[in-house]
XYZ file of C-alpha atoms in Angstrom:
751
model
C -17.992 38.947 13.041
C -18.903 37.593 16.473
C -16.840 39.337 19.149
C -15.664 36.035 20.607
C -14.308 34.956 17.197
C -12.675 38.320 16.667
C -10.981 38.269 20.071
C -10.026 34.587 20.037
C -8.634 33.923 16.553
C -5.047 35.122 16.608
C -3.705 36.925 13.570
C -0.478 34.914 13.546
C -2.290 31.576 13.467
C -4.602 32.766 10.712
C -1.619 34.038 8.755
C 0.141 30.663 9.088
C -3.047 28.926 7.991
C -3.415 31.188 4.980
C 0.240 30.702 3.996
C -0.019 26.933 4.457
C 2.713 26.671 7.091
C 0.681 26.033 10.219
C 1.988 23.097 12.280
C -0.476 23.392 15.169
C -3.776 23.608 13.284
C -5.652 22.310 16.320
C -4.849 25.598 18.086
C -7.065 27.349 15.558
C -9.386 24.750 14.055
C -11.952 22.460 15.637
C -13.865 22.974 18.880
C -12.533 25.172 21.682
C -14.232 25.458 25.064
C -13.959 28.456 27.397
C -15.366 27.107 30.630
C -15.323 30.332 32.604
C -17.608 31.976 30.098
C -19.333 28.706 29.147
C -18.633 29.340 25.471
C -17.820 26.929 22.624
C -16.092 28.174 19.493
C -16.104 26.052 16.324
C -13.895 26.793 13.328
C -13.616 24.991 9.998
C -11.252 25.546 7.103
C -12.645 24.655 3.708
C -11.146 26.716 0.886
C -13.580 27.345 -2.003
C -16.621 26.668 0.206
C -19.564 29.047 -0.234
C -21.201 28.251 3.086
C -20.689 25.969 6.095
C -23.242 24.956 8.701
C -22.571 23.498 12.136
C -24.496 20.241 12.738
C -25.202 18.321 15.927
C -24.547 14.599 16.289
C -27.952 13.811 14.762
C -27.098 15.830 11.676
C -29.419 18.723 12.528
C -28.287 22.216 11.611
C -27.329 24.344 14.609
C -26.621 27.380 12.495
C -24.683 28.846 9.597
C -21.044 29.588 10.352
C -19.534 33.036 9.864
C -16.861 33.833 7.308
C -13.617 34.892 8.938
C -10.801 37.094 7.524
C -9.013 34.129 5.907
C -10.709 32.844 2.749
C -12.248 29.454 3.515
C -12.138 29.875 7.298
C -15.525 29.804 9.031
C -16.468 30.138 12.703
C -19.432 29.640 14.985
C -19.984 30.464 18.656
C -22.322 28.700 21.069
C -22.891 30.913 24.069
C -23.833 29.803 27.583
C -27.507 30.263 26.742
C -27.433 27.258 24.467
C -26.690 23.587 25.067
C -23.083 22.570 24.634
C -22.241 20.114 21.774
C -20.257 17.028 22.594
C -20.225 15.733 19.003
C -20.657 17.695 15.810
C -20.207 17.792 12.027
C -19.944 20.390 9.305
C -22.185 20.739 6.247
C -20.181 22.284 3.425
C -21.634 23.850 0.295
C -19.330 24.295 -2.683
C -22.017 24.828 -5.302
C -25.728 24.510 -5.863
C -25.583 20.734 -6.163
C -22.365 20.131 -4.253
C -23.193 19.858 -0.555
C -21.448 17.360 1.708
C -21.429 16.539 5.425
C -17.971 16.043 6.912
C -16.494 15.063 10.234
C -13.942 17.482 11.682
C -10.482 15.872 11.901
C -9.556 18.328 14.664
C -12.294 16.922 16.891
C -10.025 13.919 17.509
C -7.029 14.053 19.794
C -3.529 12.676 19.480
C -2.637 9.123 20.461
C 1.142 9.264 20.124
C 2.273 9.782 23.721
C 5.199 11.569 25.295
C 6.602 8.149 26.162
C 6.325 7.115 22.502
C 8.271 10.238 21.582
C 10.909 9.471 24.183
C 11.620 5.848 23.246
C 11.565 6.702 19.538
C 14.134 9.407 20.241
C 16.187 6.787 22.068
C 16.011 4.495 19.033
C 14.207 1.742 20.943
C 10.568 1.954 19.809
C 10.757 -1.451 18.145
C 7.079 -1.589 17.214
C 7.025 1.960 15.894
C 5.352 0.612 12.755
C 2.212 0.082 14.857
C 2.121 3.861 15.390
C 3.754 5.541 12.391
C 2.194 5.275 8.958
C -1.493 5.044 8.126
C -3.693 2.904 10.385
C -7.394 2.286 10.047
C -9.333 3.144 13.202
C -12.858 3.706 14.431
C -13.039 6.522 16.987
C -16.327 7.255 18.776
C -18.129 5.306 16.079
C -16.444 7.198 13.232
C -14.307 5.169 10.813
C -11.182 6.724 9.381
C -7.412 6.550 9.242
C -4.786 7.884 11.627
C -1.582 9.209 10.063
C 1.685 9.737 11.953
C 4.978 10.801 10.374
C 8.390 12.100 11.457
C 9.559 15.294 9.733
C 11.478 17.382 12.317
C 12.669 20.165 10.008
C 9.390 20.715 8.171
C 7.462 23.969 8.605
C 4.240 22.018 8.226
C 2.941 18.674 6.969
C -0.363 17.817 5.273
C -1.950 14.528 4.317
C -3.111 14.600 0.712
C -4.963 11.861 -1.115
C -7.986 10.620 -2.965
C -10.157 11.414 0.065
C -9.422 15.177 -0.082
C -8.825 15.808 -3.804
C -5.049 15.975 -3.091
C -5.579 19.378 -1.519
C -2.838 20.115 1.015
C -4.874 22.875 2.656
C -7.526 20.554 4.069
C -5.676 18.194 6.395
C -2.776 19.934 8.106
C -1.158 17.618 10.645
C -0.584 18.392 14.329
C 2.978 18.601 15.653
C 3.927 16.883 18.920
C 5.915 19.538 20.753
C 9.539 19.587 19.601
C 9.633 15.917 18.578
C 9.175 16.531 14.860
C 6.344 13.986 14.896
C 3.082 14.927 13.191
C -0.284 13.237 13.658
C -3.831 13.490 12.328
C -6.923 11.273 12.329
C -8.903 11.769 9.112
C -12.508 10.558 9.289
C -13.672 8.829 6.139
C -10.196 8.135 4.700
C -10.962 4.717 3.303
C -9.163 1.421 2.840
C -7.210 1.382 -0.412
C -7.190 5.163 -0.882
C -3.959 6.592 -2.307
C -2.174 9.242 -0.255
C 1.086 11.118 0.265
C 2.530 13.658 2.646
C 2.794 17.226 1.412
C 5.741 18.684 3.307
C 6.481 22.391 3.398
C 10.226 22.742 3.843
C 11.985 25.556 5.672
C 12.776 27.254 2.376
C 9.121 27.127 1.369
C 9.439 24.297 -1.157
C 6.613 21.782 -1.345
C 7.687 18.135 -1.237
C 5.371 15.228 -2.025
C 6.515 12.108 -0.233
C 5.479 8.489 -0.027
C 4.853 7.348 3.550
C 8.140 5.943 4.987
C 6.064 3.587 7.159
C 3.311 2.921 4.607
C 2.278 -0.743 4.256
C 0.992 -0.667 0.694
C 1.908 1.326 -2.408
C 0.544 2.081 -5.839
C 1.716 -0.164 -8.651
C 4.539 1.476 -10.556
C 4.746 3.913 -12.267
C 2.475 5.332 -9.543
C 4.330 6.122 -6.349
C 1.730 7.091 -3.745
C 1.070 5.040 -0.644
C -2.270 3.293 -0.124
C -4.222 2.967 3.107
C -4.420 -0.646 4.200
C -4.844 -2.723 7.320
C -2.528 -5.602 8.130
C -4.996 -6.954 10.671
C -7.505 -9.693 9.966
C -5.446 -12.277 8.087
C -6.070 -15.716 9.631
C -2.656 -17.321 9.856
C -2.450 -21.109 9.724
C 1.164 -21.486 10.900
C 0.796 -21.298 14.675
C 2.379 -24.710 15.292
C 5.144 -23.905 12.826
C 5.983 -20.670 14.661
C 5.920 -22.436 18.017
C 8.485 -24.945 16.769
C 10.561 -22.118 15.345
C 10.540 -20.125 18.565
C 11.674 -23.171 20.567
C 14.622 -23.828 18.286
C 18.025 -22.974 19.747
C 20.837 -21.517 17.664
C 22.841 -24.720 18.103
C 19.952 -26.833 16.879
C 19.369 -24.595 13.856
C 23.045 -24.729 12.939
C 22.815 -28.531 12.898
C 19.887 -28.639 10.480
C 19.946 -28.725 6.669
C 19.660 -25.455 4.784
C 19.270 -25.766 1.024
C 18.092 -22.395 -0.264
C 16.389 -21.697 -3.584
C 16.989 -18.029 -4.458
C 14.110 -16.544 -6.444
C 13.183 -13.344 -8.231
C 9.397 -13.641 -8.294
C 8.702 -11.640 -11.448
C 11.038 -13.703 -13.612
C 10.698 -17.172 -12.099
C 7.654 -17.665 -14.265
C 5.480 -15.121 -16.081
C 1.847 -15.159 -17.077
C 2.697 -13.270 -20.279
C 6.203 -13.612 -21.654
C 8.273 -10.445 -22.094
C 5.565 -8.369 -20.367
C 6.634 -6.253 -17.404
C 3.160 -6.492 -15.902
C 2.535 -10.138 -16.781
C 3.326 -11.294 -13.273
C 1.565 -14.004 -11.346
C 0.123 -12.912 -8.002
C 1.509 -13.785 -4.576
C -1.366 -16.238 -4.162
C -0.751 -17.940 -7.507
C 2.988 -18.093 -6.881
C 2.393 -19.542 -3.421
C 0.915 -22.650 -5.010
C 3.153 -23.007 -8.074
C 6.440 -22.065 -6.450
C 5.625 -23.738 -3.139
C 4.883 -27.055 -4.843
C 7.985 -26.798 -7.020
C 10.339 -26.011 -4.129
C 8.873 -28.874 -2.119
C 9.158 -31.285 -5.057
C 12.782 -30.272 -5.650
C 13.666 -30.874 -2.003
C 14.790 -27.385 -1.038
C 14.339 -26.478 2.615
C 14.343 -22.681 2.250
C 13.384 -20.056 -0.291
C 15.074 -16.666 -0.507
C 13.160 -13.853 -2.186
C 14.874 -10.977 -3.941
C 13.309 -7.532 -3.796
C 10.019 -7.689 -1.888
C 10.053 -4.288 -0.152
C 8.433 -1.833 -2.593
C 10.848 -0.297 -5.103
C 10.427 2.124 -8.019
C 12.631 0.585 -10.736
C 12.360 -3.005 -11.949
C 15.988 -3.000 -13.058
C 17.165 -2.569 -9.465
C 15.751 -6.072 -8.679
C 14.418 -4.643 -5.430
C 17.772 -3.496 -4.078
C 16.871 0.208 -4.255
C 13.959 0.294 -1.851
C 11.350 3.036 -1.944
C 8.997 1.788 0.794
C 10.633 -0.328 3.466
C 7.389 -1.296 5.204
C 5.393 -2.342 2.120
C 5.599 -5.609 0.176
C 5.680 -4.692 -3.494
C 2.289 -4.299 -5.147
C 3.624 -5.939 -8.332
C 2.118 -9.211 -7.117
C -0.831 -8.090 -5.013
C -1.740 -6.684 -1.620
C 0.040 -7.166 1.732
C -2.359 -9.878 2.879
C -1.660 -11.739 -0.348
C 1.984 -11.812 0.655
C 0.970 -13.086 4.087
C -0.818 -15.910 2.287
C 2.366 -16.631 0.301
C 4.439 -16.993 3.482
C 1.696 -19.048 5.130
C 1.621 -21.476 2.214
C 5.384 -21.907 2.336
C 5.206 -22.667 6.048
C 2.390 -25.122 5.391
C 4.878 -27.026 3.209
C 7.628 -26.762 5.826
C 9.611 -24.293 3.694
C 11.349 -21.430 5.466
C 11.191 -17.956 3.889
C 14.172 -15.602 3.736
C 13.862 -12.011 2.501
C 16.615 -9.921 0.997
C 16.785 -6.747 3.109
C 18.627 -3.566 2.148
C 19.673 -1.239 5.001
C 22.842 -0.196 3.140
C 21.412 2.468 0.846
C 18.256 3.833 -0.779
C 17.400 5.621 -4.050
C 17.275 9.343 -4.740
C 13.796 9.298 -6.338
C 11.978 12.467 -5.287
C 9.038 10.646 -3.668
C 11.252 8.461 -1.441
C 12.813 9.216 1.944
C 15.804 11.184 0.636
C 15.747 14.829 1.845
C 12.445 13.866 3.388
C 11.609 17.139 5.132
C 13.662 19.364 2.854
C 16.980 18.387 4.385
C 18.959 15.185 4.923
C 17.004 13.162 7.468
C 17.369 9.435 6.885
C 20.678 9.914 5.031
C 23.875 11.353 6.487
C 24.039 15.112 5.819
C 27.697 15.020 4.697
C 27.695 13.641 1.162
C 31.062 11.975 1.876
C 29.158 9.691 4.233
C 25.675 10.098 2.851
C 26.078 9.027 -0.781
C 27.378 6.133 -2.873
C 28.940 7.763 -5.947
C 29.030 4.514 -7.933
C 25.455 3.496 -7.150
C 23.851 6.936 -7.222
C 22.107 6.276 -3.907
C 21.939 7.674 -0.396
C 23.524 6.042 2.673
C 21.606 5.871 5.942
C 22.773 7.972 8.884
C 23.413 5.049 11.240
C 24.460 7.348 14.055
C 21.005 8.935 14.272
C 18.883 7.034 16.754
C 15.581 7.605 14.972
C 17.093 6.219 11.758
C 18.456 3.184 13.588
C 14.967 2.747 15.061
C 13.443 2.902 11.559
C 15.723 0.123 10.324
C 15.676 -2.210 13.335
C 11.898 -1.923 13.628
C 11.666 -2.691 9.911
C 13.632 -5.911 10.321
C 11.322 -6.883 13.188
C 8.296 -5.868 11.130
C 8.940 -8.507 8.479
C 9.523 -11.223 11.073
C 6.695 -10.303 13.443
C 3.973 -9.122 11.035
C 4.713 -11.335 8.025
C 6.231 -14.348 9.851
C 9.431 -14.219 7.805
C 12.019 -16.740 9.037
C 15.206 -14.909 8.123
C 16.651 -11.796 6.537
C 19.631 -11.695 4.229
C 21.302 -8.280 4.604
C 22.534 -6.972 1.271
C 25.868 -5.191 0.747
C 27.133 -5.375 4.336
C 30.684 -4.536 3.229
C 29.485 -1.189 1.895
C 28.186 -0.412 5.385
C 31.309 -1.470 7.273
C 33.840 0.553 5.281
C 33.603 4.330 4.951
C 35.668 4.249 1.746
C 33.706 1.444 0.053
C 33.481 2.255 -3.673
C 34.933 5.721 -3.142
C 38.029 7.544 -4.312
C 40.276 9.796 -2.228
C 38.373 12.893 -1.207
C 35.006 11.143 -1.537
C 34.928 9.711 1.981
C 35.283 10.947 5.537
C 37.457 8.953 7.992
C 36.217 7.926 11.421
C 37.293 9.750 14.582
C 40.471 7.656 14.699
C 41.376 8.343 11.084
C 40.412 4.887 9.829
C 37.915 3.576 7.303
C 35.820 1.484 9.686
C 32.260 2.783 10.006
C 31.800 2.667 13.770
C 28.142 3.750 13.697
C 27.242 1.085 11.124
C 28.988 -1.560 13.237
C 26.995 -0.486 16.269
C 23.778 -0.555 14.256
C 24.430 -4.090 12.985
C 25.289 -5.320 16.466
C 22.110 -3.775 17.887
C 20.072 -5.229 15.051
C 21.325 -8.753 15.667
C 21.007 -8.508 19.446
C 17.452 -7.157 19.320
C 16.346 -9.759 16.767
C 17.854 -12.593 18.827
C 16.152 -11.346 21.971
C 12.708 -10.715 20.486
C 12.613 -13.518 17.900
C 15.113 -16.219 18.871
C 13.903 -18.534 16.129
C 14.633 -16.017 13.361
C 18.074 -15.461 11.834
C 19.963 -12.781 9.924
C 22.449 -13.535 7.133
C 25.234 -11.205 6.003
C 26.232 -10.746 2.390
C 29.718 -9.596 3.322
C 32.428 -9.845 0.699
C 35.554 -8.996 2.700
C 37.547 -10.580 5.519
C 35.996 -8.438 8.272
C 36.598 -10.514 11.419
C 33.793 -11.993 13.499
C 30.834 -11.408 11.222
C 29.026 -14.361 12.806
C 30.719 -14.109 16.205
C 28.493 -13.071 19.127
C 28.247 -9.378 19.910
C 29.429 -10.084 23.470
C 32.674 -11.300 21.896
C 32.932 -8.096 19.815
C 31.534 -9.785 16.718
C 28.755 -8.445 14.506
C 26.342 -11.137 15.687
C 25.016 -12.403 12.347
C 23.630 -15.931 12.195
C 25.369 -16.803 8.905
C 27.586 -15.247 6.269
C 27.629 -15.766 2.512
C 30.948 -17.353 1.525
C 31.816 -14.997 -1.313
C 35.468 -16.043 -1.259
C 34.583 -19.662 -1.949
C 32.183 -18.643 -4.707
C 34.741 -16.490 -6.509
C 37.599 -18.993 -6.206
C 35.480 -21.983 -7.142
C 33.895 -20.415 -10.211
C 37.246 -19.127 -11.436
C 38.592 -22.656 -11.053
C 35.644 -24.251 -12.841
C 35.968 -21.859 -15.797
C 39.543 -22.947 -16.486
C 40.464 -25.230 -19.350
C 41.166 -28.669 -17.791
C 44.828 -28.432 -18.764
C 45.337 -25.327 -16.615
C 43.415 -26.571 -13.576
C 46.517 -28.306 -12.167
C 48.180 -24.906 -11.820
C 45.237 -23.535 -9.799
C 44.509 -26.444 -7.465
C 44.668 -24.113 -4.461
C 41.593 -22.236 -5.703
C 39.655 -25.464 -5.269
C 41.041 -26.382 -1.854
C 41.806 -23.061 -0.156
C 38.340 -22.479 1.327
C 38.798 -25.446 3.672
C 41.577 -23.499 5.400
C 39.017 -21.027 6.735
C 35.660 -22.812 6.641
C 35.414 -22.754 10.444
C 36.216 -19.028 10.773
C 32.559 -18.082 10.211
C 29.211 -19.820 9.877
C 29.126 -19.928 6.114
C 26.492 -20.357 3.428
C 27.916 -21.485 0.075
C 26.238 -19.429 -2.622
C 25.888 -19.571 -6.364
C 23.675 -16.508 -6.510
C 21.971 -14.257 -9.047
C 25.021 -11.985 -9.210
C 26.995 -14.751 -10.918
C 24.629 -15.241 -13.875
C 23.961 -11.683 -15.054
C 25.656 -8.650 -16.632
C 27.863 -10.556 -19.034
C 28.915 -13.276 -16.596
C 26.801 -15.893 -18.467
C 24.957 -18.828 -16.910
C 26.662 -21.448 -14.757
C 26.394 -23.967 -17.592
C 28.191 -21.686 -20.007
C 30.927 -20.929 -17.503
C 32.014 -24.549 -17.873
C 34.738 -25.130 -20.508
C 34.777 -27.660 -23.317
C 32.241 -29.162 -25.675
C 28.574 -29.104 -24.755
C 28.556 -32.586 -23.228
C 31.543 -31.696 -21.072
C 29.764 -28.554 -19.867
C 26.901 -30.579 -18.402
C 29.261 -33.110 -16.822
C 31.462 -30.369 -15.341
C 28.417 -28.581 -13.916
C 27.246 -31.806 -12.254
C 30.708 -32.226 -10.730
C 30.636 -28.617 -9.543
C 27.284 -29.095 -7.847
C 28.547 -32.300 -6.243
C 31.518 -30.447 -4.754
C 29.245 -27.655 -3.494
C 26.896 -30.053 -1.714
C 29.832 -31.910 -0.184
C 31.707 -28.820 0.997
C 30.979 -27.732 4.608
C 28.440 -24.920 4.870
C 24.773 -24.334 4.102
C 23.730 -24.104 0.430
C 22.130 -21.556 -1.904
C 21.435 -21.911 -5.617
C 19.795 -19.291 -7.803
C 16.696 -20.241 -9.761
C 17.153 -21.699 -13.221
C 20.562 -23.129 -12.470
C 18.913 -26.292 -11.156
C 17.977 -27.193 -14.735
C 21.078 -25.680 -16.386
C 19.550 -22.478 -17.751
C 21.577 -21.531 -20.830
C 20.894 -17.820 -21.089
C 21.883 -15.237 -18.536
C 19.160 -14.266 -16.135
C 17.139 -11.109 -16.938
C 14.551 -9.616 -14.607
C 12.079 -8.813 -17.402
C 11.600 -12.337 -18.753
C 10.723 -15.762 -17.444
C 13.224 -18.527 -16.900
C 13.648 -20.764 -19.936
C 11.314 -23.515 -18.774
C 10.890 -24.608 -22.390
C 14.363 -26.178 -22.177
C 12.883 -28.980 -20.083
C 10.740 -29.996 -23.050
C 13.303 -29.402 -25.771
C 16.368 -31.140 -24.349
C 16.423 -34.058 -21.908
C 19.768 -32.928 -20.493
C 17.971 -30.093 -18.703
C 15.453 -32.497 -17.189
C 18.357 -34.716 -16.157
C 20.149 -31.814 -14.477
C 16.941 -30.939 -12.666
C 16.695 -34.559 -11.487
C 20.325 -34.408 -10.359
C 19.721 -31.348 -8.155
C 16.575 -32.969 -6.794
C 18.613 -36.053 -5.886
C 21.370 -33.957 -4.314
C 18.762 -32.248 -2.150
C 17.325 -35.618 -1.138
C 20.745 -36.929 -0.165
C 21.580 -33.664 1.568
C 18.524 -33.789 3.825
C 18.736 -37.566 4.376
C 22.362 -37.732 5.522
C 23.177 -35.542 8.505
C 26.852 -35.938 7.612
C 26.239 -33.159 5.093
C 24.990 -30.558 7.567
C 25.159 -31.591 11.228
C 28.810 -30.634 11.709
C 29.051 -27.778 9.203
C 30.667 -25.584 11.863
C 32.602 -28.269 13.725
C 36.063 -29.598 12.940
C 34.598 -33.114 13.210
C 32.536 -32.527 10.087
C 35.284 -32.599 7.466
C 38.552 -34.374 6.738
C 40.680 -34.441 3.600
C 41.437 -37.871 2.222
C 43.310 -36.449 -0.752
C 43.947 -32.857 -1.791
C 47.487 -33.271 -3.114
C 46.975 -34.439 -6.695
C 46.868 -31.226 -8.723
C 48.158 -33.115 -11.772
C 44.863 -35.055 -11.959
C 42.636 -32.275 -10.562
C 41.008 -34.735 -8.191
C 40.111 -34.423 -4.523
C 38.574 -36.657 -1.883
C 37.182 -35.861 1.541
C 34.981 -37.244 4.297
C 31.875 -35.662 5.808
C 30.763 -36.828 9.272
C 27.444 -36.460 11.058
C 26.316 -36.953 14.630
C 27.196 -40.687 14.794
C 29.656 -43.114 13.278
C 26.926 -44.410 10.982
C 26.153 -43.237 7.429
C 29.253 -41.156 6.923
C 30.107 -40.029 3.403
C 33.224 -40.107 1.249
C 33.298 -37.671 -1.702
C 35.645 -38.233 -4.640
C 35.657 -35.642 -7.420
C 37.344 -35.447 -10.807
C 37.497 -32.067 -12.564
C 39.148 -33.165 -15.812
C 37.669 -35.092 -18.777
C 39.984 -38.028 -18.049
C 38.667 -41.325 -16.648
C 40.557 -43.241 -13.942
C 39.670 -46.925 -14.180
C 41.442 -47.950 -10.984
C 41.529 -44.821 -8.899
C 43.089 -45.478 -5.521
C 42.415 -43.139 -2.655
C 42.881 -43.118 1.092
C 39.892 -44.326 3.118
C 39.110 -43.236 6.680
C 38.505 -46.739 8.056
C 38.025 -50.403 7.261
C 34.717 -51.772 6.002
C 32.554 -51.535 2.925
C 31.797 -48.411 0.892
C 28.556 -48.211 -1.055
C 28.079 -45.778 -3.919
C 24.933 -43.675 -3.295
C 25.535 -41.045 -5.978
C 27.480 -40.896 -9.202
C 27.056 -37.870 -11.438
C 27.838 -40.112 -14.433
C 24.581 -41.997 -13.838
C 22.475 -42.089 -17.055
C 19.455 -40.673 -15.187
C 21.495 -37.490 -14.750
C 22.788 -37.413 -18.316
C 25.979 -39.410 -17.739
C 27.333 -42.467 -19.542
C 26.704 -44.982 -16.785
C 30.232 -45.672 -15.589
C 29.178 -46.610 -12.079
C 30.520 -48.558 -9.114
C 27.553 -50.820 -8.597
C 29.104 -53.228 -6.096
C 30.212 -52.284 -2.586
C 33.917 -51.521 -2.334
C 35.957 -53.095 0.477
C 38.701 -50.992 1.997
C 42.145 -52.575 1.963
C 44.584 -52.293 4.807
C 47.822 -50.429 4.105
C 51.055 -49.957 5.991
C 53.385 -46.992 5.678
C 56.377 -45.704 7.584
C 56.225 -42.525 9.596
C 59.053 -39.996 9.613
C 60.347 -41.689 12.731
C 60.369 -45.075 11.028
C 57.321 -46.493 12.782
C 54.727 -48.477 10.904
C 51.402 -46.749 10.361
C 48.288 -48.714 9.492
C 45.711 -47.198 7.192
C 43.115 -48.063 4.560
C 42.446 -47.345 0.922
C 39.837 -48.096 -1.693
C 39.973 -48.508 -5.438
C 37.123 -47.498 -7.750
C 36.249 -46.344 -11.218
C 36.311 -42.520 -11.308
C 34.561 -41.189 -14.415
C 35.718 -38.015 -16.134
C 34.248 -34.757 -14.825
C 32.390 -36.495 -12.037
C 31.314 -36.520 -8.435
C 31.143 -39.882 -6.669
C 29.676 -40.221 -3.181
C 30.164 -43.346 -1.060
C 28.376 -44.199 2.170
C 30.158 -46.046 4.957
C 29.963 -46.742 8.687
C 33.040 -45.822 10.665
C 34.843 -48.865 12.046
C 37.947 -48.807 14.221
């Protein structure tokens, strides 16, 4: 062996290479220059190779490389008598007819800087997704892919994939000092190639992990990442984004928000009852976009888009946080989907899950052989009921991973808003746990201080970087200040799902009409707190699955009464202060429970006109909702709502006023939740003048019997005595109130 090779190649490095635990392969492999002696040493590691030649940049052979003590390790020395190589390749012979020319990955330096390491360690590298993961590059004319991953407790990390026969010996990654960050540029690693990280843990175990920052994944049941580029899509929504970025929080709060919640796989299938019979993102963009626009919704909320292993989790057990699921196509196909929605003026909300993640071996759990993304103490790091891991919110790199991920969807995919799943499980250390299964905070309480800090940082950073975007909390408890500003010690969310209203209202609607009078407070109670947060009223997927039955079948009585009661329920929802969300299928009174593996029952629209009529009713409600600013402008202002009557539990009727930005086109809602008609129903009116019926759920076009108030109703003046004996002037109207109905009257306020 050449004396230079013998003297230079350290035994320890060669031993680490041979054992597969080397984390600084560039110290041994590649090109090394000794300027004082004007010597270049080249080493290549190709296990199973018979011979390797060193080539110049033109592909000419410089000479055959020498075998070194480690099997598969070859070296070559260029002395000062020969011309130095600035670029080179290796020619590798495995067999008589198996000879390939390869670029040396260790000829390319690192790009992740010390400053990158520092701000990532501080939890503030908000575009870390531009660095970590797999990114296509061309370096010195050579096309390939750069891989960067964080695995601080690993002994070594390799990139394995279709481009290297899944051989972990070939592409050992280079460690950045003590940062735990590994990097390697692999020439020739092509677009679409599957890959993973092979991680050698401290105990010697080999782990095979999907890329935590990968942007594309194999279609299940495969679980490798795929190399892809997110660059090159020609967005058409520039003007849309400009308008969004110029929108203040106050202006957004005063706009309509009617959300259609959708699970893409089961909204409509290409092949019924086929797990893989899904339409693509591009096909769904047209079909779903046109439908949502036709129905008058302003927003769409997508369940489960971040890649996930198990269909039955609906996307709430995420495997790859930075990859849109491949069930419907490639990442750029999803960009097209969002673009098409924006083209129609429809805002896109994604369900986002920073509360927990699955224990599947290929995911981020025990990523480098020990707890990394999850808290190391199982009392804080696991959900016993869900069988999932909980993020370690106190670790800055983990907080960086999550905040950057939220920004990723908004900044790379132009998403308008994120709905954060299971916020309550993050806020409370004892959520879903028995005594002994949870660890109190430093003050002995159950509040998760680190999770609170994470959520506050998330909302502050999003507001600063993307002021037009918004974040919604699915929070099911009475935690104070969920939508209050962080500066006021709130969590800083834009909106909160009103789970209390949903539970009370549905329990009320399920009651037999006779018993409703004993539960009138369940109908009215939400008004006592509607201004405490910025609420979205939701009738979500969780209410029509797992034995809860569809909304239609929650309604009591005979079949005709069910449809009428559901129309009344929807009327109350649209009249109640707060933004709106309705899960797919409920707009046409789906009969069966929802199931993720089958399509909605669209055939009902052909078989029974009552489903078409319900669909028309929701379409009309959306039209009225967006036309009359009384229904949204003052959602979070005391001016927006006033009871006219909430004290008749014996009739299960209520009446209230909704007010917009002016005294014109205000609305009076009158609702009847029993199957009893009131031919001359008298109710307080807010002012004098005429009241015109603009909606009656008993209209025949909606499936009703046509008991309408076709002529304008004139308010009559009334006089009553106050407690002090003074006369009080007021007004009232009299109308026909059909059974199980919602009646909406338009009026202009007059003193």
